[in-house]
Coordinates of C-alpha atoms in Angstrom, one line a residue:
X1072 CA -19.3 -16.9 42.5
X1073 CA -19.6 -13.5 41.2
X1074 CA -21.6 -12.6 37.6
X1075 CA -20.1 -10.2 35.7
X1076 CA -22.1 -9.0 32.3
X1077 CA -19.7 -8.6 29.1
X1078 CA -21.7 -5.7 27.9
X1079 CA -21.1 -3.9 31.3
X1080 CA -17.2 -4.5 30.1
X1081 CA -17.8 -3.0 26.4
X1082 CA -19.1 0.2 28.3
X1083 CA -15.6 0.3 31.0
X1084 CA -13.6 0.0 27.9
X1085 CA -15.4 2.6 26.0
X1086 CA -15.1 5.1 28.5
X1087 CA -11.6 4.1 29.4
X1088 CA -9.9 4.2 25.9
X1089 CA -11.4 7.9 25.7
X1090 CA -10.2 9.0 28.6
X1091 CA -6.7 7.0 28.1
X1092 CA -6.1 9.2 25.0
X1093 CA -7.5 12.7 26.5
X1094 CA -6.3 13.0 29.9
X1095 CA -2.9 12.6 30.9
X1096 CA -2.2 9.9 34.1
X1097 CA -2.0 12.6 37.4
X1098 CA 1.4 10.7 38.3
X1099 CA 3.0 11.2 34.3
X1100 CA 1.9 14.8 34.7
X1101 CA 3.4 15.1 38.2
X1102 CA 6.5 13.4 37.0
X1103 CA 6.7 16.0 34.0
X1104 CA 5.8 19.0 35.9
X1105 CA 8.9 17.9 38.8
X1106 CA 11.6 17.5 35.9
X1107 CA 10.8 20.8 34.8
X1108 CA 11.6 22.2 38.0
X1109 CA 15.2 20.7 37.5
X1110 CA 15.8 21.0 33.8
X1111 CA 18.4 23.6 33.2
X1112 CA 18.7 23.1 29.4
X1113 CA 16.6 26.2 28.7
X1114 CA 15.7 24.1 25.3
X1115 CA 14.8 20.9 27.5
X1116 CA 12.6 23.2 29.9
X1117 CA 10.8 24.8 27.0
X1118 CA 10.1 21.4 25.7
X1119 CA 8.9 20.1 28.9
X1120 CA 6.6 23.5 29.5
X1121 CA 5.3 22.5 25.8
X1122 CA 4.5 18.6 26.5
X1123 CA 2.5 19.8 30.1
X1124 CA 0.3 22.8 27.9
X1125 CA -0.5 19.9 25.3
X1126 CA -2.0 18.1 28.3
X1127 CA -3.9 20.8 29.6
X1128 CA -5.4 22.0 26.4
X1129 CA -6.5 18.1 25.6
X1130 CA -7.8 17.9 28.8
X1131 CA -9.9 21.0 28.8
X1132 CA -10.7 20.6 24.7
X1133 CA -11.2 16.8 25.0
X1134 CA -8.7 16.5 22.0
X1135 CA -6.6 13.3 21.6
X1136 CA -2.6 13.9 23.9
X1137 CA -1.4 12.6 20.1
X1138 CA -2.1 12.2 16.8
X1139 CA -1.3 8.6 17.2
X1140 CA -3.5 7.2 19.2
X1141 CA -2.3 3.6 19.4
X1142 CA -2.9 0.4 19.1
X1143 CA -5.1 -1.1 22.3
X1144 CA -3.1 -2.7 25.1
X1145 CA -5.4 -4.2 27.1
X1146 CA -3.9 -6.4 30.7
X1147 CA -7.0 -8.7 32.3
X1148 CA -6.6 -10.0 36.1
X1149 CA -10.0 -12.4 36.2
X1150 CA -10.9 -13.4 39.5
X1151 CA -11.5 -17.4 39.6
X1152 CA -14.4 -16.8 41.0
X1153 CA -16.1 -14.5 38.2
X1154 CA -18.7 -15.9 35.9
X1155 CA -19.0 -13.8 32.7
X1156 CA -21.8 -13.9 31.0
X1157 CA -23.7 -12.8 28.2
X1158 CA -21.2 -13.5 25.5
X1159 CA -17.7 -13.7 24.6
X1160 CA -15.1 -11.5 26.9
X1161 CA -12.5 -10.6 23.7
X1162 CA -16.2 -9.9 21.5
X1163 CA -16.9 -7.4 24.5
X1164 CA -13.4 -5.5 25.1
X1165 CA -13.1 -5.1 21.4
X1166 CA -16.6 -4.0 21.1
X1167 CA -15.8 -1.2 23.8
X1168 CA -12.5 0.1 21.7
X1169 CA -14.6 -0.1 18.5
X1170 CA -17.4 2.3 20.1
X1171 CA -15.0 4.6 22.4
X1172 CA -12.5 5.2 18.9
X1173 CA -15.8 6.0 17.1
X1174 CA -17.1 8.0 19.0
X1175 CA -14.4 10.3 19.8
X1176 CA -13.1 10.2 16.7
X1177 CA -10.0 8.9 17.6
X1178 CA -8.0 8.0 14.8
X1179 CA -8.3 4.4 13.1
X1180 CA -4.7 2.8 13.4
X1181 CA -4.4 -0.8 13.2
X1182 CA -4.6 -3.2 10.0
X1183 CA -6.2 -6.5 9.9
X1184 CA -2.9 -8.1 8.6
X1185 CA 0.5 -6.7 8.7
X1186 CA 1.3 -8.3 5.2
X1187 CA -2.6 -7.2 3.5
X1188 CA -2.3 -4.3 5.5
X1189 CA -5.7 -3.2 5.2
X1190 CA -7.2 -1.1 8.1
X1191 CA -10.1 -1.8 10.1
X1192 CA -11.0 1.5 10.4
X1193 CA -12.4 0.8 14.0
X1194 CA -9.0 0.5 15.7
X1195 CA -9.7 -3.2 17.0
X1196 CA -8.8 -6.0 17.4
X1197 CA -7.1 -4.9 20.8
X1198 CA -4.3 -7.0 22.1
X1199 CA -5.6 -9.1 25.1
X1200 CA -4.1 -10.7 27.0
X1201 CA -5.6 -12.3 30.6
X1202 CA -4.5 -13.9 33.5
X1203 CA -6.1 -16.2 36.4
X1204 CA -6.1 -15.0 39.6
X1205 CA -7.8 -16.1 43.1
X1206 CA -10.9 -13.6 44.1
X1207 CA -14.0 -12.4 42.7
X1208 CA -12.9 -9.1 41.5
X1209 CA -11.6 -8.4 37.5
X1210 CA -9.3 -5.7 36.9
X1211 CA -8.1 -4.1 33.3
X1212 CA -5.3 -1.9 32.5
X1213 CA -5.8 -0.3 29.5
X1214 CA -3.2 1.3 27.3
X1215 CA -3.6 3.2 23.8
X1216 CA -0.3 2.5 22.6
X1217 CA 1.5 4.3 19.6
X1218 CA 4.3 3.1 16.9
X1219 CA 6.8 5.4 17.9
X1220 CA 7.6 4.7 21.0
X1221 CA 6.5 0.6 20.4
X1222 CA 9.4 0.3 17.5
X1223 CA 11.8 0.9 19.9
X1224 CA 11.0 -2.1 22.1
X1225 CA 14.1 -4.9 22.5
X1226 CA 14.4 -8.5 23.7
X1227 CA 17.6 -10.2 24.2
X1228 CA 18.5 -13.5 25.6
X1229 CA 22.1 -12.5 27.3
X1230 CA 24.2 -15.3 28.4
X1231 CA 23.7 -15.5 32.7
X1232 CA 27.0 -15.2 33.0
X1233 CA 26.7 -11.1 31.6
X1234 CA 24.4 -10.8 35.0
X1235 CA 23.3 -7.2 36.1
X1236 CA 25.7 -5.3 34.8
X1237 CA 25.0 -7.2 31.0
X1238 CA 21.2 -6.4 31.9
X1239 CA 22.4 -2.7 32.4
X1240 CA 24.4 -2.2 29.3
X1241 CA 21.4 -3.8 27.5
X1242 CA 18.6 -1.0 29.0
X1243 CA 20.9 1.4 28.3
X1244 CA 22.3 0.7 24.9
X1245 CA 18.1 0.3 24.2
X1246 CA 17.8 3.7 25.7
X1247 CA 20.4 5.5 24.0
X1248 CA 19.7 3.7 20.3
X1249 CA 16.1 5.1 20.8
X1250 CA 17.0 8.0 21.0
X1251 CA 14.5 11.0 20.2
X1252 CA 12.0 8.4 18.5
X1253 CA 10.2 7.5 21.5
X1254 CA 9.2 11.3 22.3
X1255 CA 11.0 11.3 25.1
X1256 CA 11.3 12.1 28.5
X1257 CA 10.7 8.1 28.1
X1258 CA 8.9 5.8 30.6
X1259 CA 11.2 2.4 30.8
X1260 CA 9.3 -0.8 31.2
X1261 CA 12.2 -3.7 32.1
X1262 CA 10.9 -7.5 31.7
X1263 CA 13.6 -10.0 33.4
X1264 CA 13.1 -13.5 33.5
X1265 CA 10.5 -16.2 32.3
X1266 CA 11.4 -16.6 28.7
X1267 CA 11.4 -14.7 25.8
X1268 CA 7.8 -14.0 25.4
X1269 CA 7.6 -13.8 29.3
X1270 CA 9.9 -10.8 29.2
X1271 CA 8.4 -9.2 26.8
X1272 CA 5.3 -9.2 28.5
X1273 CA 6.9 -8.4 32.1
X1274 CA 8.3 -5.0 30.1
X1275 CA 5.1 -3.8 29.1
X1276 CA 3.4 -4.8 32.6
X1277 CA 6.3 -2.6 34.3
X1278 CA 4.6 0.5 32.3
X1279 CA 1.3 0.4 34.6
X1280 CA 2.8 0.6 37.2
X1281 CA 2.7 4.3 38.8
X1282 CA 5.7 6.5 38.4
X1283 CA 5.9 6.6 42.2
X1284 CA 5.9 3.8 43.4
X1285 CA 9.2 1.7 43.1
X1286 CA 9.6 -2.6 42.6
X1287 CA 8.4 -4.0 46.3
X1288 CA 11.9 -6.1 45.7
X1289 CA 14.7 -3.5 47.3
X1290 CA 17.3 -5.0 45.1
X1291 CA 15.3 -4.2 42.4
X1292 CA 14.3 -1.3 43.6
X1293 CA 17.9 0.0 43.8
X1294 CA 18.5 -1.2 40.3
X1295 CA 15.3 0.7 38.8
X1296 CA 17.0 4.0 40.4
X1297 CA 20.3 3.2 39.3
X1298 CA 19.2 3.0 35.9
X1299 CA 16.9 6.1 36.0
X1300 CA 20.5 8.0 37.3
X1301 CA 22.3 6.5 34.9
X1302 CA 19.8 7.2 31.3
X1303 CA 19.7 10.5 32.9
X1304 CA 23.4 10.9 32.2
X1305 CA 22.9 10.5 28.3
X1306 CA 22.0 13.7 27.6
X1307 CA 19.5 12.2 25.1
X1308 CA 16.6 14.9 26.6
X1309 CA 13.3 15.7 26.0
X1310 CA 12.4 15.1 22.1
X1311 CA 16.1 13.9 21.7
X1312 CA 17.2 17.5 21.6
X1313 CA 19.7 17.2 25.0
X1314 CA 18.9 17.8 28.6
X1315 CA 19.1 16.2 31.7
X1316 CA 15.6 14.5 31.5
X1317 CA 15.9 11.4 29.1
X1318 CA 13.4 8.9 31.4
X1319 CA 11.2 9.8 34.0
X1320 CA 11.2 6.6 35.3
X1321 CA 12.2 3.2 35.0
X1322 CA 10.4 0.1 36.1
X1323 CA 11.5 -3.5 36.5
X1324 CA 9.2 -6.8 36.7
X1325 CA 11.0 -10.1 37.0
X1326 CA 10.1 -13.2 37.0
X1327 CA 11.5 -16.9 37.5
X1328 CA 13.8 -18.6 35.0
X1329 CA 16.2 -21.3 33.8
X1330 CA 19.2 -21.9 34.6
X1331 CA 20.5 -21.3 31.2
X1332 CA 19.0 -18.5 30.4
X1333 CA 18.8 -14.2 31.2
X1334 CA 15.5 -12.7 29.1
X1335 CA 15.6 -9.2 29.2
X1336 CA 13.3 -7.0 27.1
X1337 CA 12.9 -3.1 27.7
X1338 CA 9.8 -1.8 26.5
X1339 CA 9.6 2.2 26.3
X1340 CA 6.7 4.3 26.9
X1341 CA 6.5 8.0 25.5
X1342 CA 6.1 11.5 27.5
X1343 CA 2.1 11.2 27.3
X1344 CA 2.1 7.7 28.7
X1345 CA -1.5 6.5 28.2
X1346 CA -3.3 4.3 30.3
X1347 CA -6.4 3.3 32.3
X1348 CA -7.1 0.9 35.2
X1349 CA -10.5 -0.6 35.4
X1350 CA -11.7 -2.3 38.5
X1351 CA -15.0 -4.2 38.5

């Protein structure tokens, strides 16, 4: 049995929701910084050049990537074997956003109702949501996520009969309907499977992962690039203004269903995807 103190928590998620909103993820930068090399839109390439000086002058200025700076995303993996102690775990995270957003100044998004709509003005409560697993270790994913890109997100229960290429014309028609209001070049995060909550969450776990690294399924796999190819080809483009960079990469998670069913939701992540892994 491992102890693990809340308050050491607040201070992870402090320092990681600041960083999430200042410094670009290495692999969404390398990822940019490679599709400029084969944009040929000059429009797209000066766009792209644009979205990788933002970074660097954030970076270097400690300013936020965006003006939205989201809604808190936060993924647990508890180890059955951690103890936490010293008060409540969703007191702690929350407490962390609430002191990294005030004292970076980051700005105060989310409402404590979406009929009162009245803001917070601390940017919580964070949306947590934890999982069991074996081990003594607790890891956090944390991602600052904005409206524009989250108002694209889509769930659809297809019939299984519509199969893969049903699940394609879905991601893609959820691509193409975005549009330019994601910011695009777009990150797509694919849930299949589970039900319709379970796919929801599966597409918004797919967006952690790193742009390099593929599903370990090699069916899957082939579908993520087939998809990538194929949004490519809808001329959508950095900002929505045309160019052969629409995504910069598409993830799938799946996950086992019924019989009678096909979830699919597609959850799309901007250009300045934000997000933070904590390991304790």
């Amino acid at each position: 049995m491992r102890t693990i103190d809340v308050k050491d928590i607040t201070e992870q998620v402090k320092l990681a929701v600041i960083k999430a909103n200042i410094e670009l993820p290495a692999d969404v930068e390398a990822a940019l910084n490679a599709a400029l090399q084969r944009e040929n839109h000059p429009r797209a390439r000066k766009i792209l050049s644009i979205v990788l000086e933002n970074a660097s002058i954030a970076r270097q200025e400690r300013l936020p990537l965006c003006q939205d700076t989201g809604i808190v995303n936060v993924v647990m993996e508890i180890g059955q074997d951690v103890h936490l102690a010293g008060g409540s775990l969703h007191d702690a995270v929350n407490q962390g956003v609430r002191e990294g957003y005030l004292e970076a100044f980051l700005r105060k998004s989310v409402l404590n109702c979406p009929l009162a709509r009245i803001n917070t003005r601390d940017n919580t409560p964070a949306i947590i949501e934890t999982e069991i697993v074996d081990g003594e270790s607790l890891r956090m994913w944390i991602m600052p996520k904005g409206a524009g890109s989250e108002n694209m997100g889509t769930v659809a229960m297809l019939k299984p009969a519509e199969g893969q290429a049903g699940i394609t014309d879905f991601v893609l028609d959820s691509i193409a309907r975005a549009g330019g209001n994601p910011c695009p070049p777009v990150i797509v995060g694919v849930g299949i499977g589970g039900n319709l909550s379970r796919a929801a969450a599966l597409a918004k776990k797919a967006l952690f992962r790193p742009l390099n690294k593929a599903n370990p399924d090699p069916d899957v796999a082939r579908m993520e690039s087939e998809l990538l190819s194929a949004a490519n080809m809808l001329g959508i483009g950095p900002q929505g203004l045309g160019g052969l960079t629409t995504a910069l990469a598409v993830h799938i998670e799946t996950y086992p269903t019924h019989i009678a069913q096909l979830p699919v939701a597609v959850n799309l992540g901007c250009h300045c995807l934000r997000r933070v892994l904590i390991e304790m």
